[in-house]
Short mmCIF file of C-alpha atoms in Angstrom, two decimals:
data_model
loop_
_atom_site.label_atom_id
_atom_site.label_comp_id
_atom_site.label_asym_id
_atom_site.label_seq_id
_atom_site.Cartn_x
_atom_site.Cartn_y
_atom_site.Cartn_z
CA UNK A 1 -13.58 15.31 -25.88
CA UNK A 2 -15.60 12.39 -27.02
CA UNK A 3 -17.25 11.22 -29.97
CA UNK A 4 -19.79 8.17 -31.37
CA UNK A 5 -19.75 6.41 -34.67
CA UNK A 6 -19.10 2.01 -35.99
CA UNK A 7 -15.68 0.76 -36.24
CA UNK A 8 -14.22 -2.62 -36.96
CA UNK A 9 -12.13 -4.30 -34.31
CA UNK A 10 -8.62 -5.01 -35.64
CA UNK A 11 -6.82 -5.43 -32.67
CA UNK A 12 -7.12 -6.41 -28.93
CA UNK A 13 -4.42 -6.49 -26.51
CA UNK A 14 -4.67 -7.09 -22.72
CA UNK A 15 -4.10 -3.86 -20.37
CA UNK A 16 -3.54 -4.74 -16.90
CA UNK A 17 -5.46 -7.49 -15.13
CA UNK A 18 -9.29 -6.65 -16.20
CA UNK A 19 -9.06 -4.17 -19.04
CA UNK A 20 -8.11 -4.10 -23.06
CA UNK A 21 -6.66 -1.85 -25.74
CA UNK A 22 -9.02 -1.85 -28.68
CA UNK A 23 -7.90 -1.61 -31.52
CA UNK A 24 -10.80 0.23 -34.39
CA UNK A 25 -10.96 0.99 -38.04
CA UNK A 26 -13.47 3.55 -38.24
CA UNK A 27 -14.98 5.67 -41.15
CA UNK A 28 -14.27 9.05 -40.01
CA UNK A 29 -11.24 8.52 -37.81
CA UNK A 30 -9.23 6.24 -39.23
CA UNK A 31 -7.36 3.45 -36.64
CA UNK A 32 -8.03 4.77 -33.53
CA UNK A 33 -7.59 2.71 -29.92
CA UNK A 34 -8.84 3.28 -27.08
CA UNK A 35 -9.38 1.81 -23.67
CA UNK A 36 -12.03 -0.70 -22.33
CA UNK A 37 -12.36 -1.32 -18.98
CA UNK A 38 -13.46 -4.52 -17.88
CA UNK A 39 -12.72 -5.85 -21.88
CA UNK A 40 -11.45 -8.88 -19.91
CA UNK A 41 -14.89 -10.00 -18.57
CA UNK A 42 -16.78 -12.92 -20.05
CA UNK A 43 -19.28 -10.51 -21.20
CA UNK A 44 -17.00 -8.49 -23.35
CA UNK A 45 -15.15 -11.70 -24.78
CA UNK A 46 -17.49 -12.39 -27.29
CA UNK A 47 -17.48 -8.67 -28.34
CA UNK A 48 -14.18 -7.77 -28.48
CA UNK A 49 -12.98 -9.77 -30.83
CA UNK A 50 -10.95 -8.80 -34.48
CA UNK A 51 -13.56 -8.44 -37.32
CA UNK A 52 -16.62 -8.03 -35.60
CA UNK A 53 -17.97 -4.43 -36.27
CA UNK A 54 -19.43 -2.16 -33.28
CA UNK A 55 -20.51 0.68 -32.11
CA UNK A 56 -18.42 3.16 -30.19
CA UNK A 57 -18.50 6.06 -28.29
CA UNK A 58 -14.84 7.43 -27.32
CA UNK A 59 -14.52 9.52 -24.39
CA UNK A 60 -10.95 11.46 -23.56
CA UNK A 61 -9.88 14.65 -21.41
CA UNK A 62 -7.87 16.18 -24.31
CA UNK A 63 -7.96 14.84 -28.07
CA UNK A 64 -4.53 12.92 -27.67
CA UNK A 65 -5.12 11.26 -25.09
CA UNK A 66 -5.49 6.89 -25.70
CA UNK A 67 -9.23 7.53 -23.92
CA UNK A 68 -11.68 5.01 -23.27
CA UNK A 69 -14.37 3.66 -25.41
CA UNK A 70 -18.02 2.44 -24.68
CA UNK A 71 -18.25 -0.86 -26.96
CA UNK A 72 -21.96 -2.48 -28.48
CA UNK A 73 -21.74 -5.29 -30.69
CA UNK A 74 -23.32 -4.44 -34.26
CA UNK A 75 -22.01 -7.85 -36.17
CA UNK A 76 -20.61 -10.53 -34.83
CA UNK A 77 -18.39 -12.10 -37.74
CA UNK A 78 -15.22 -13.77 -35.56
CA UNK A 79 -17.48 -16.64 -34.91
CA UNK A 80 -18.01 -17.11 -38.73
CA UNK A 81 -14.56 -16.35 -39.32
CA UNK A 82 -13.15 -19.21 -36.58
CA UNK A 83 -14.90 -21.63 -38.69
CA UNK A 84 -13.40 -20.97 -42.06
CA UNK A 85 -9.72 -21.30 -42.46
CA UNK A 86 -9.13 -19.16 -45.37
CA UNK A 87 -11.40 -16.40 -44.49
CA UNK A 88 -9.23 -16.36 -41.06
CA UNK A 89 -5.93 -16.22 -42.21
CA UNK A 90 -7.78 -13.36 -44.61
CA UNK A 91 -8.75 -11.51 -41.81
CA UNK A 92 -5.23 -11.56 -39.92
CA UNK A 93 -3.85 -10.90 -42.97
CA UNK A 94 -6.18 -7.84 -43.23
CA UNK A 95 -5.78 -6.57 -39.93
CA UNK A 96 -1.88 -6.53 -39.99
CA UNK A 97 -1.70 -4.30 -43.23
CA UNK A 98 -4.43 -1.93 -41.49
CA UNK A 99 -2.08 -1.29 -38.57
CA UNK A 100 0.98 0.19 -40.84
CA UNK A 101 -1.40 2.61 -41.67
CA UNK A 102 -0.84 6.18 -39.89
CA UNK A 103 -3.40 6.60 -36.43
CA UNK A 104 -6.46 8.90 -36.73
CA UNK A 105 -5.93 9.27 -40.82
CA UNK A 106 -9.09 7.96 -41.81
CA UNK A 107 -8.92 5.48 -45.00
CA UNK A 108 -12.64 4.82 -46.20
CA UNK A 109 -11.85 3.18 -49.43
CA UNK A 110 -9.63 0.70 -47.56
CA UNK A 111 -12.06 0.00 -44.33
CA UNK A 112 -15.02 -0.78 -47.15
CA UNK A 113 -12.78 -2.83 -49.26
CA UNK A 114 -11.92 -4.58 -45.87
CA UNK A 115 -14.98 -5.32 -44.60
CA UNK A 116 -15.96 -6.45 -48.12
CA UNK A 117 -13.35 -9.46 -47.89
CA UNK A 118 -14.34 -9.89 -44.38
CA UNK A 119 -18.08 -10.69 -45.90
CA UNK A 120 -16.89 -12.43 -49.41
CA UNK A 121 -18.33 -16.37 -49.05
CA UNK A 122 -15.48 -16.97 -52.33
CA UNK A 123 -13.20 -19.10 -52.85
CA UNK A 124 -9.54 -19.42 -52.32
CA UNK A 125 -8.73 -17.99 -56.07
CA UNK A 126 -11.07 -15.07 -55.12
CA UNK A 127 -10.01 -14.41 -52.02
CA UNK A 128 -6.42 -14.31 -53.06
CA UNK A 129 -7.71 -11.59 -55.95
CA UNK A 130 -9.16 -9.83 -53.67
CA UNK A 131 -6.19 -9.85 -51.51
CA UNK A 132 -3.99 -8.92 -54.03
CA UNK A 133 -6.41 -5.64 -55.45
CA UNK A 134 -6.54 -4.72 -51.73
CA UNK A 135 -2.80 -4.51 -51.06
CA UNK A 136 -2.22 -2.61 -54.31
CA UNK A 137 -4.61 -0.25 -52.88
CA UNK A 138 -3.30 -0.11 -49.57
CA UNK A 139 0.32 0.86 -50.94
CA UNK A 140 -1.31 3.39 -52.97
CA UNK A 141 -2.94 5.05 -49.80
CA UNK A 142 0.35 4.85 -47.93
CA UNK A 143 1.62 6.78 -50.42
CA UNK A 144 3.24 4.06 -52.70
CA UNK A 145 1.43 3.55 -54.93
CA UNK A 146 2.25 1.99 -58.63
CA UNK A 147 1.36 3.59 -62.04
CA UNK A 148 -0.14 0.88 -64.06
CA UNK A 149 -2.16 3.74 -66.54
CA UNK A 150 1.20 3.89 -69.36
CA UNK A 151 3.97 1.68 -70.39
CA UNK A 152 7.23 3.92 -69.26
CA UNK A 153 8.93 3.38 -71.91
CA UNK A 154 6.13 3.69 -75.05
CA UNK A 155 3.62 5.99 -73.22
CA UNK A 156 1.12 2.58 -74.87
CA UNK A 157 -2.01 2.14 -72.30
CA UNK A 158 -2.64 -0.91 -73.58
CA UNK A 159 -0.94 -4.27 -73.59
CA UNK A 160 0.66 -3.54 -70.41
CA UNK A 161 2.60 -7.23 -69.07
CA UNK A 162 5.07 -6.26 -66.77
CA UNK A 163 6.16 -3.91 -63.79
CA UNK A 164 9.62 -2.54 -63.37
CA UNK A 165 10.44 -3.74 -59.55
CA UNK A 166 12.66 -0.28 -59.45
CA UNK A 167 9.98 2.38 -60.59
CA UNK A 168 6.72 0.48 -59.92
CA UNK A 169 5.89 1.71 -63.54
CA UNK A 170 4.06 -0.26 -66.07
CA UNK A 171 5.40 -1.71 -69.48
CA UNK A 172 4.07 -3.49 -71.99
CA UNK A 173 5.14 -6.90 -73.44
CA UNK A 174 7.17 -5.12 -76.53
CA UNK A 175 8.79 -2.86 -75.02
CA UNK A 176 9.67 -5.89 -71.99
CA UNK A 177 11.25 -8.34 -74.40
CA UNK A 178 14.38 -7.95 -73.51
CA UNK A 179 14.32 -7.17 -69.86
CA UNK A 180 11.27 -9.53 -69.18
CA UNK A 181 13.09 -11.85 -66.81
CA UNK A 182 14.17 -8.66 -64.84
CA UNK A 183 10.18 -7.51 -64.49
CA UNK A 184 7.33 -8.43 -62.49
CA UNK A 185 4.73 -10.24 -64.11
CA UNK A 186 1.59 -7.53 -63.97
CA UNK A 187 -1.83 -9.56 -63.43
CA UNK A 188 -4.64 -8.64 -65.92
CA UNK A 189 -7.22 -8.70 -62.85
CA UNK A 190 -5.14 -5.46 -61.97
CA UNK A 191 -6.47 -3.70 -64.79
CA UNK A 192 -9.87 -4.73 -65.40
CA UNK A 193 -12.56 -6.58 -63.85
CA UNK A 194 -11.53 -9.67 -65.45
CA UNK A 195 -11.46 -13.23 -63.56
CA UNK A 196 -8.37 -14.22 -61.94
CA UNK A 197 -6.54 -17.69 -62.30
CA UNK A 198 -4.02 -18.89 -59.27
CA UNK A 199 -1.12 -18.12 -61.23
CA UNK A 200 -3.07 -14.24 -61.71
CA UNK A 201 -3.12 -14.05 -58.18
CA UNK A 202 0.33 -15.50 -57.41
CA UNK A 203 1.96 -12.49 -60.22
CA UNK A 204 -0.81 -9.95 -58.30
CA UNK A 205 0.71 -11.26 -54.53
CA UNK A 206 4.57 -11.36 -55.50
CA UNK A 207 4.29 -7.73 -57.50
CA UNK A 208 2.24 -6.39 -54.14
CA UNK A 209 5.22 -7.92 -51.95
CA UNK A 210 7.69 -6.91 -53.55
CA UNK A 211 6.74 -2.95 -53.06
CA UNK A 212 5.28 -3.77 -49.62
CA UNK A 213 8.78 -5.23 -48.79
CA UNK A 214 10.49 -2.20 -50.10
CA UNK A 215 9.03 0.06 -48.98
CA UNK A 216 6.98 -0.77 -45.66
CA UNK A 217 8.03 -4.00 -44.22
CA UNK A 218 11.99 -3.55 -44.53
CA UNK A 219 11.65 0.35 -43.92
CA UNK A 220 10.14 -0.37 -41.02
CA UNK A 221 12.25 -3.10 -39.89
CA UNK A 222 8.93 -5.70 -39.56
CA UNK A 223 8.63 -9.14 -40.75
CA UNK A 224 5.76 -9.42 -43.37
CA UNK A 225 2.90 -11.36 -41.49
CA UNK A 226 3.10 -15.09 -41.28
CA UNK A 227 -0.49 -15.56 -42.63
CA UNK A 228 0.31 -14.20 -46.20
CA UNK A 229 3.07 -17.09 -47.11
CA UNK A 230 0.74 -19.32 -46.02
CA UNK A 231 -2.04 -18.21 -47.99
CA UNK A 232 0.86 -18.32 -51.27
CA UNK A 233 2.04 -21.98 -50.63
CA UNK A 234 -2.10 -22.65 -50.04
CA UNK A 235 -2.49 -21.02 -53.80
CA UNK A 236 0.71 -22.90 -54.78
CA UNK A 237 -0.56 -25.92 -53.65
CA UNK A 238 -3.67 -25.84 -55.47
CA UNK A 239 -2.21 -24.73 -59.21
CA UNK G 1 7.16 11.46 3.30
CA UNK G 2 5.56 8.55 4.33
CA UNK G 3 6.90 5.42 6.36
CA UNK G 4 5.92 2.22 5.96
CA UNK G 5 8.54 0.33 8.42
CA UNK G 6 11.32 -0.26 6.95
CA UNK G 7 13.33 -0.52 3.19
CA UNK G 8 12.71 -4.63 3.86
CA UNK G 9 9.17 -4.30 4.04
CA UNK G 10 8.61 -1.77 1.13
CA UNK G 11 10.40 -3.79 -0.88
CA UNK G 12 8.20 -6.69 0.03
CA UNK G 13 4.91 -4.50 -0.28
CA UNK G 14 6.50 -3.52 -4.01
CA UNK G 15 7.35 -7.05 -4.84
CA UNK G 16 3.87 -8.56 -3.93
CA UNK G 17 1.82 -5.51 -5.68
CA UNK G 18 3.44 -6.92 -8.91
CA UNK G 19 1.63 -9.98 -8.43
CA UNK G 20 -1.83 -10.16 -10.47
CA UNK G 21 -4.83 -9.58 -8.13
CA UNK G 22 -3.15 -7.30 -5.61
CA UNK G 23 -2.22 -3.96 -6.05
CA UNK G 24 -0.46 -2.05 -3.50
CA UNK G 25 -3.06 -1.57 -0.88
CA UNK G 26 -3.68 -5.22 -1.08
CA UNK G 27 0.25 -6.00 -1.10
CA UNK G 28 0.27 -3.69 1.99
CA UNK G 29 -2.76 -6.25 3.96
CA UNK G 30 -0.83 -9.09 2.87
CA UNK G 31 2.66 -7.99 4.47
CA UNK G 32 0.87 -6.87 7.88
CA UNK G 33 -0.70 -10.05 8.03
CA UNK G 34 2.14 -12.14 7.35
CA UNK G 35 4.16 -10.03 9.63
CA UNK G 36 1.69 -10.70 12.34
CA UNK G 37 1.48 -14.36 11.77
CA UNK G 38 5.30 -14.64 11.17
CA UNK G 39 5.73 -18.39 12.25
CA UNK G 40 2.67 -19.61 11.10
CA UNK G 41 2.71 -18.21 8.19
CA UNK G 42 5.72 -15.42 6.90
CA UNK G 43 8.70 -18.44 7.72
CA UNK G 44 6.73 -21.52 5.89
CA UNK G 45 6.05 -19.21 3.10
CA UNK G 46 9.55 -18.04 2.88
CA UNK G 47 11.01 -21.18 2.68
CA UNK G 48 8.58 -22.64 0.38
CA UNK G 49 8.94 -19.85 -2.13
CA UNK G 50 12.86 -21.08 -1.61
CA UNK G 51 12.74 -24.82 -2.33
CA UNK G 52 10.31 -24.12 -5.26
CA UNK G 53 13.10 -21.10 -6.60
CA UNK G 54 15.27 -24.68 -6.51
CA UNK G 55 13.32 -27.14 -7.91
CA UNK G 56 10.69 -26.11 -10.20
CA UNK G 57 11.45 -26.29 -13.34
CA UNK G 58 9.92 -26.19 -17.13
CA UNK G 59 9.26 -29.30 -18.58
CA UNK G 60 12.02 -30.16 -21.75
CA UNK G 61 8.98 -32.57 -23.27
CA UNK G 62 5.65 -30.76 -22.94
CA UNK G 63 6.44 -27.39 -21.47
CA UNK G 64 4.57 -27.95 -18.02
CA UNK G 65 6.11 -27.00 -15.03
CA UNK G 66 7.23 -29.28 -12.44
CA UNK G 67 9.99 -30.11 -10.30
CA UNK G 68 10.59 -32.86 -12.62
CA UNK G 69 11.86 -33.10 -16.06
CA UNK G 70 10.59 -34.33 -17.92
CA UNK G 71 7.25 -33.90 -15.68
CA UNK G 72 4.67 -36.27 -13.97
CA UNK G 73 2.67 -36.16 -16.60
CA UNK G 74 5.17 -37.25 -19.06
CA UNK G 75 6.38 -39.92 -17.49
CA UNK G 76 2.76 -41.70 -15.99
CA UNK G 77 2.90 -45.07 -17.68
CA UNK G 78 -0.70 -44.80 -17.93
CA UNK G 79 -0.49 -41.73 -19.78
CA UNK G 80 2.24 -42.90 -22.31
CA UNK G 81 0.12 -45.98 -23.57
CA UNK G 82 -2.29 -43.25 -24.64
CA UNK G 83 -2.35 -41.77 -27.65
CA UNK G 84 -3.82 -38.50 -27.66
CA UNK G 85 -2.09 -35.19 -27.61
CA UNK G 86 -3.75 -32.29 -26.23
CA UNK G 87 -2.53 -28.89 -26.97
CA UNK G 88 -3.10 -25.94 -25.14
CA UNK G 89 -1.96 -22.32 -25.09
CA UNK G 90 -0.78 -22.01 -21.40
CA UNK G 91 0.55 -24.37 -18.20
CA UNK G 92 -3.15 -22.55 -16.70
CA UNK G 93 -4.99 -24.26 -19.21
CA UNK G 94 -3.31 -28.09 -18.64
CA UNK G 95 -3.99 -26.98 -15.11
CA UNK G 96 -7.81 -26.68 -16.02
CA UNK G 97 -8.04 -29.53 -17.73
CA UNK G 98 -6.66 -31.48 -15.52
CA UNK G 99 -9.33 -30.26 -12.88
CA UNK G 100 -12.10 -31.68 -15.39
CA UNK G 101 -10.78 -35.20 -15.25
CA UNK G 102 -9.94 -35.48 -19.14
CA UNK G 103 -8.78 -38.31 -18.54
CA UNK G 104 -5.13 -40.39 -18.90
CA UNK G 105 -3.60 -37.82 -21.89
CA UNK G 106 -0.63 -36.00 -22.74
CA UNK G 107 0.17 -32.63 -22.93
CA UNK G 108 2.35 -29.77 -25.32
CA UNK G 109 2.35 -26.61 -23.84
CA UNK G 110 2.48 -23.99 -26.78
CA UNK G 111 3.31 -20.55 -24.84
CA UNK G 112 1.07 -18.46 -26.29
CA UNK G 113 -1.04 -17.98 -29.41
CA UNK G 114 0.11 -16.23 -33.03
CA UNK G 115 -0.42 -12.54 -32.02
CA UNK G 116 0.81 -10.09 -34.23
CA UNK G 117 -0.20 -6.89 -32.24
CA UNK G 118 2.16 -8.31 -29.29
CA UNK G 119 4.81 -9.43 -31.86
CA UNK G 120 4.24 -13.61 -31.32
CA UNK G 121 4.87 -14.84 -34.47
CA UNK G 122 5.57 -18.97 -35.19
CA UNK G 123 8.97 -18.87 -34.27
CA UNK G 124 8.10 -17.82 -30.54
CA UNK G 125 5.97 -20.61 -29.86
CA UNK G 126 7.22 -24.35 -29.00
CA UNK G 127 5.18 -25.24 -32.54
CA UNK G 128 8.37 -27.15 -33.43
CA UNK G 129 8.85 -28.83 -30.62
CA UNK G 130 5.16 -30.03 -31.35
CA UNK G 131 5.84 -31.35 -35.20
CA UNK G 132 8.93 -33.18 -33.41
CA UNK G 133 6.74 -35.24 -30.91
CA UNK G 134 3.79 -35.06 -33.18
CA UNK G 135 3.98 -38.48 -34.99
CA UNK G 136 4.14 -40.44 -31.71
CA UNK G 137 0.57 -40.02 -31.08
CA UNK G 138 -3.00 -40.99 -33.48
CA UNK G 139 -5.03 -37.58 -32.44
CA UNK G 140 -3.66 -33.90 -31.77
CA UNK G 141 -6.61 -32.12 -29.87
CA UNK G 142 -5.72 -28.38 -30.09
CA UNK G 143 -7.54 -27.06 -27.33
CA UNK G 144 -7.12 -23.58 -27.92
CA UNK G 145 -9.42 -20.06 -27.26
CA UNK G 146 -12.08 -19.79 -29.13
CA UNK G 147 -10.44 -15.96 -30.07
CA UNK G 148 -9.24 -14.97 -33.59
CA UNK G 149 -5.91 -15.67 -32.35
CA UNK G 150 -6.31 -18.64 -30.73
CA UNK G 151 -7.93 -20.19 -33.76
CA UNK G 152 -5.93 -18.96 -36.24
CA UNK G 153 -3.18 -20.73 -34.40
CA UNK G 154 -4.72 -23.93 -34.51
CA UNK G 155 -5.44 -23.48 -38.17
CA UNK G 156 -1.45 -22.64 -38.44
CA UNK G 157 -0.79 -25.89 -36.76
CA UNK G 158 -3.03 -27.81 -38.68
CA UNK G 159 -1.28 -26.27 -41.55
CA UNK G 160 2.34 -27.60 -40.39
CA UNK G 161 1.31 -30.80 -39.26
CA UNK G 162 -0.53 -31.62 -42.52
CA UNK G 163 2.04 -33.94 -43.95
CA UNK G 164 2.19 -36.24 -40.90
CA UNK G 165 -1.00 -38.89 -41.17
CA UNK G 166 -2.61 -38.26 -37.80
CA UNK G 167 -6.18 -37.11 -36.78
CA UNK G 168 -6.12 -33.57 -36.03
CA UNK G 169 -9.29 -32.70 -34.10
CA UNK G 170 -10.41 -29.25 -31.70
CA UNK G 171 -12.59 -28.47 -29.07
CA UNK G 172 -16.44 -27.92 -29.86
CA UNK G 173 -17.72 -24.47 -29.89
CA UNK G 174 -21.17 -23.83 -28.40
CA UNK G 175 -23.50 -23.25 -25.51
CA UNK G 176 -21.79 -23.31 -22.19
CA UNK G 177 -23.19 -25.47 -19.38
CA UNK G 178 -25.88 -23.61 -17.39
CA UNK G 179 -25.59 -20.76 -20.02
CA UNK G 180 -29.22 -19.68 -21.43
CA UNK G 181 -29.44 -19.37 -24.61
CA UNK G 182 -31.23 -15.51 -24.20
CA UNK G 183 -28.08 -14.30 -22.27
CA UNK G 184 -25.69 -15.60 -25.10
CA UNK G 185 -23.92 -13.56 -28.33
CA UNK G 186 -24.75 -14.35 -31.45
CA UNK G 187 -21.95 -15.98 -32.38
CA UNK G 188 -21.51 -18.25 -30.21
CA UNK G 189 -25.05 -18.79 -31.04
CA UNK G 190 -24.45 -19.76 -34.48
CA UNK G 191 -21.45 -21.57 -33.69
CA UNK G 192 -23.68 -24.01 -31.67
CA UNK G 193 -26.56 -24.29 -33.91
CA UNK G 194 -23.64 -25.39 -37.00
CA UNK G 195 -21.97 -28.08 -34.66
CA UNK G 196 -25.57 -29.29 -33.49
CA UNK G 197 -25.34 -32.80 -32.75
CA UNK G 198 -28.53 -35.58 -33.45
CA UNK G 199 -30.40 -36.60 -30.77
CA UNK G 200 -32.97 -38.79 -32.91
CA UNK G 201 -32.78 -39.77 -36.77
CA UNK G 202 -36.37 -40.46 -38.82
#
């Protein structure tokens, strides 16, 4: 069995004294990992590293089988991420949703929208929006996803405010009046292209939690990743 | 079934395969050679591997190990009237830099680097232990990898040390000595040409 194609590194881990896991995101194939021997060498270090995006060839006796994979470098972005804080602690936080997703299901939307924060120059406000639009998308192709097209009560597709933190439906700001401190605040940037303000992406981070929480993070029994609190108090910090 | 000579010396051929660099061929050459050279060698090894079971111990201040604690380097008078802080990921890496000479500094040894594909988060680090000692000294160095992980911990740190007013500096990231620049990535390429440093101002 074997195959070729790019992927984007999302995970290393050491295997033995000279050789790695990688970890891939890949177009066609979903996460996939596979074995690299000699991944430990210096010449391998710089190309082996989360967020840089390669070219692979995996090779395997049968189809479920780890197998090991030939590695090229296509674009080196780790050394660009290093420098920048944000756009680190970005990437982590990237990587870590990617890996709740199912291996060898492939997830196009999500790899391009990845690799499109990966390459954003923005700001932290942007960032954060982008952040936010990603995770709604990502619990949407885990099969969670949240129907913000009708307020549940009215059937109104407009004025929508609020989310109900039970259904993950929509409502709008009438029909929330008198449950409003019971709802999650739903971001405008979550319905239209519009520009985000930190408080947007605060409302867009919490509502994206609080479904990620309930239904991946405590299902699972995993602690949400360390990188995304600091990224809110960062956004908290700067309102 | 194959015999080796004895449960003893399987189970010292199984114990010494575990170590990195051998496996059990190699754990089998190093047995029959300390079995030949049993005085000279097997005995002192035994009982050295013995008085270090008994002494060595982690350090409670920086993490090294020693026999000590807190360690040598802790307690060097030299060392203490200095006010840098250099932390590093692993007792291997104070080891290292050590062998370059840094000079009269202080250690924290952090245990490891945020990882979350090998479950490390904060709380398994000594990054505590750090913020307690931190406002002792003027400058944290956080000589860390220049990985993902490694510098995404150091940005963490930086994060949690923030409040405290000290100079929180890292190590450069660039062309290695004797490297050419041909033979190199290209991102630690364009890490080197961003931290290029003046040689001569107009």
């Amino acid at each position: 069995m074997d195959w070729s194609g790019k992927g984007l590194i999302i995970g290393v881990r050491r295997h033995g004294e000279s050789s790695v896991i990688v970890e891939v995101m890949t177009p066609e194939r979903g996460r996939h990992l596979g074995l690299v021997r000699g991944g430990r060498s210096r010449k391998h270090a710089a190309t082996l590293q989360p967020g840089n995006k390669v070219s692979l060839h995996w090779r395997a006796r049968l189809e479920e089988h780890l197998g090991t994979f030939s590695i090229e470098l296509i674009r080196a972005r780790a050394a660009d991420l290093i420098a920048n804080r944000h756009g680190l602690y970005a990437a982590q936080l990237i990587f870590a949703h990617l890996r709740l997703l199912p291996e060898r299901d492939p997830h196009k939307r999500l790899l391009g929208f990845a690799e499109e924060i990966l390459d954003a120059e923005v700001d932290l406000i942007r960032r954060a929006q982008m952040l936010a639009l990603f995770e709604l998308a990502l619990l949407d192709e885990l099969g969670f996803g949240l129907d913000l097209s009708a307020c549940a009560l009215s059937g109104e597709e407009s004025g929508l405010s609020h989310v109900s933190p039970k259904t993950g439906r929509a409502v709008t700001s009438k029909a929330a009046a008198d449950y409003v401190d019971r709802l999650l605040s739903l971001p405008p940037f979550f319905k239209s292209t519009k520009t985000a303000t930190i408080q947007d992406c605060l409302d867009g981070l919490r509502l994206t939690g609080h479904f990620l929480h309930m239904h991946v993070w405590s299902v699972r029994d995993i602690e949400p990743p360390p990188m995304r609190d600091q990224f809110i108090t960062d956004l908290q910090h700067a309102l | 079934m194959n015999h080796t000579g004895g449960s003893e010396i399987e189970q010292l051929i199984q114990l010494l395969g575990r170590l990195p660099g051998l496996g059990p061929r190699s754990a089998r050459r190093a047995v029959l050679h300390l079995i030949k050279r049993k005085d000279a060698l097997m005995i002192p090894l035994a009982s050295a591997l013995q008085r270090a079971v008994e002494a060595v111990t982690i350090c409670e201040q920086c993490g090294n190990v020693d026999t000590n604690s807190p360690c040598a380097i802790c307690t060097d008078p030299r060392r203490q009237q200095n006010m840098m802080l250099i932390v590093v990921e692993d007792v291997s890496d104070l080891w290292a830099l050590e062998r370059a000479g840094v000079g009269p500094v202080r250690y924290h040894v952090l245990g490891g680097v945020l990882s979350p594909l090998d479950g490390v988060g904060p709380e398994d680090l000594a990054i505590d232990a750090l913020i307690a000692r931190a406002g002792e000294f003027a400058e944290i160095v956080l000589a860390l990898n220049a990985t993902v992980e490694g510098q995404t911990t150091a940005h963490y740190i930086t994060d949690r040390i923030g409040g405290l007013d000290i100079k929180i500096t890292r190590l450069a990231h660039g062309v290695p000595v004797g490297g050419e620049l041909d033979y190199l990535d290209e991102g630690t390429l364009s890490q080197a040409l961003k931290a290029r440093t003046v040689l001569q101002n107009p």
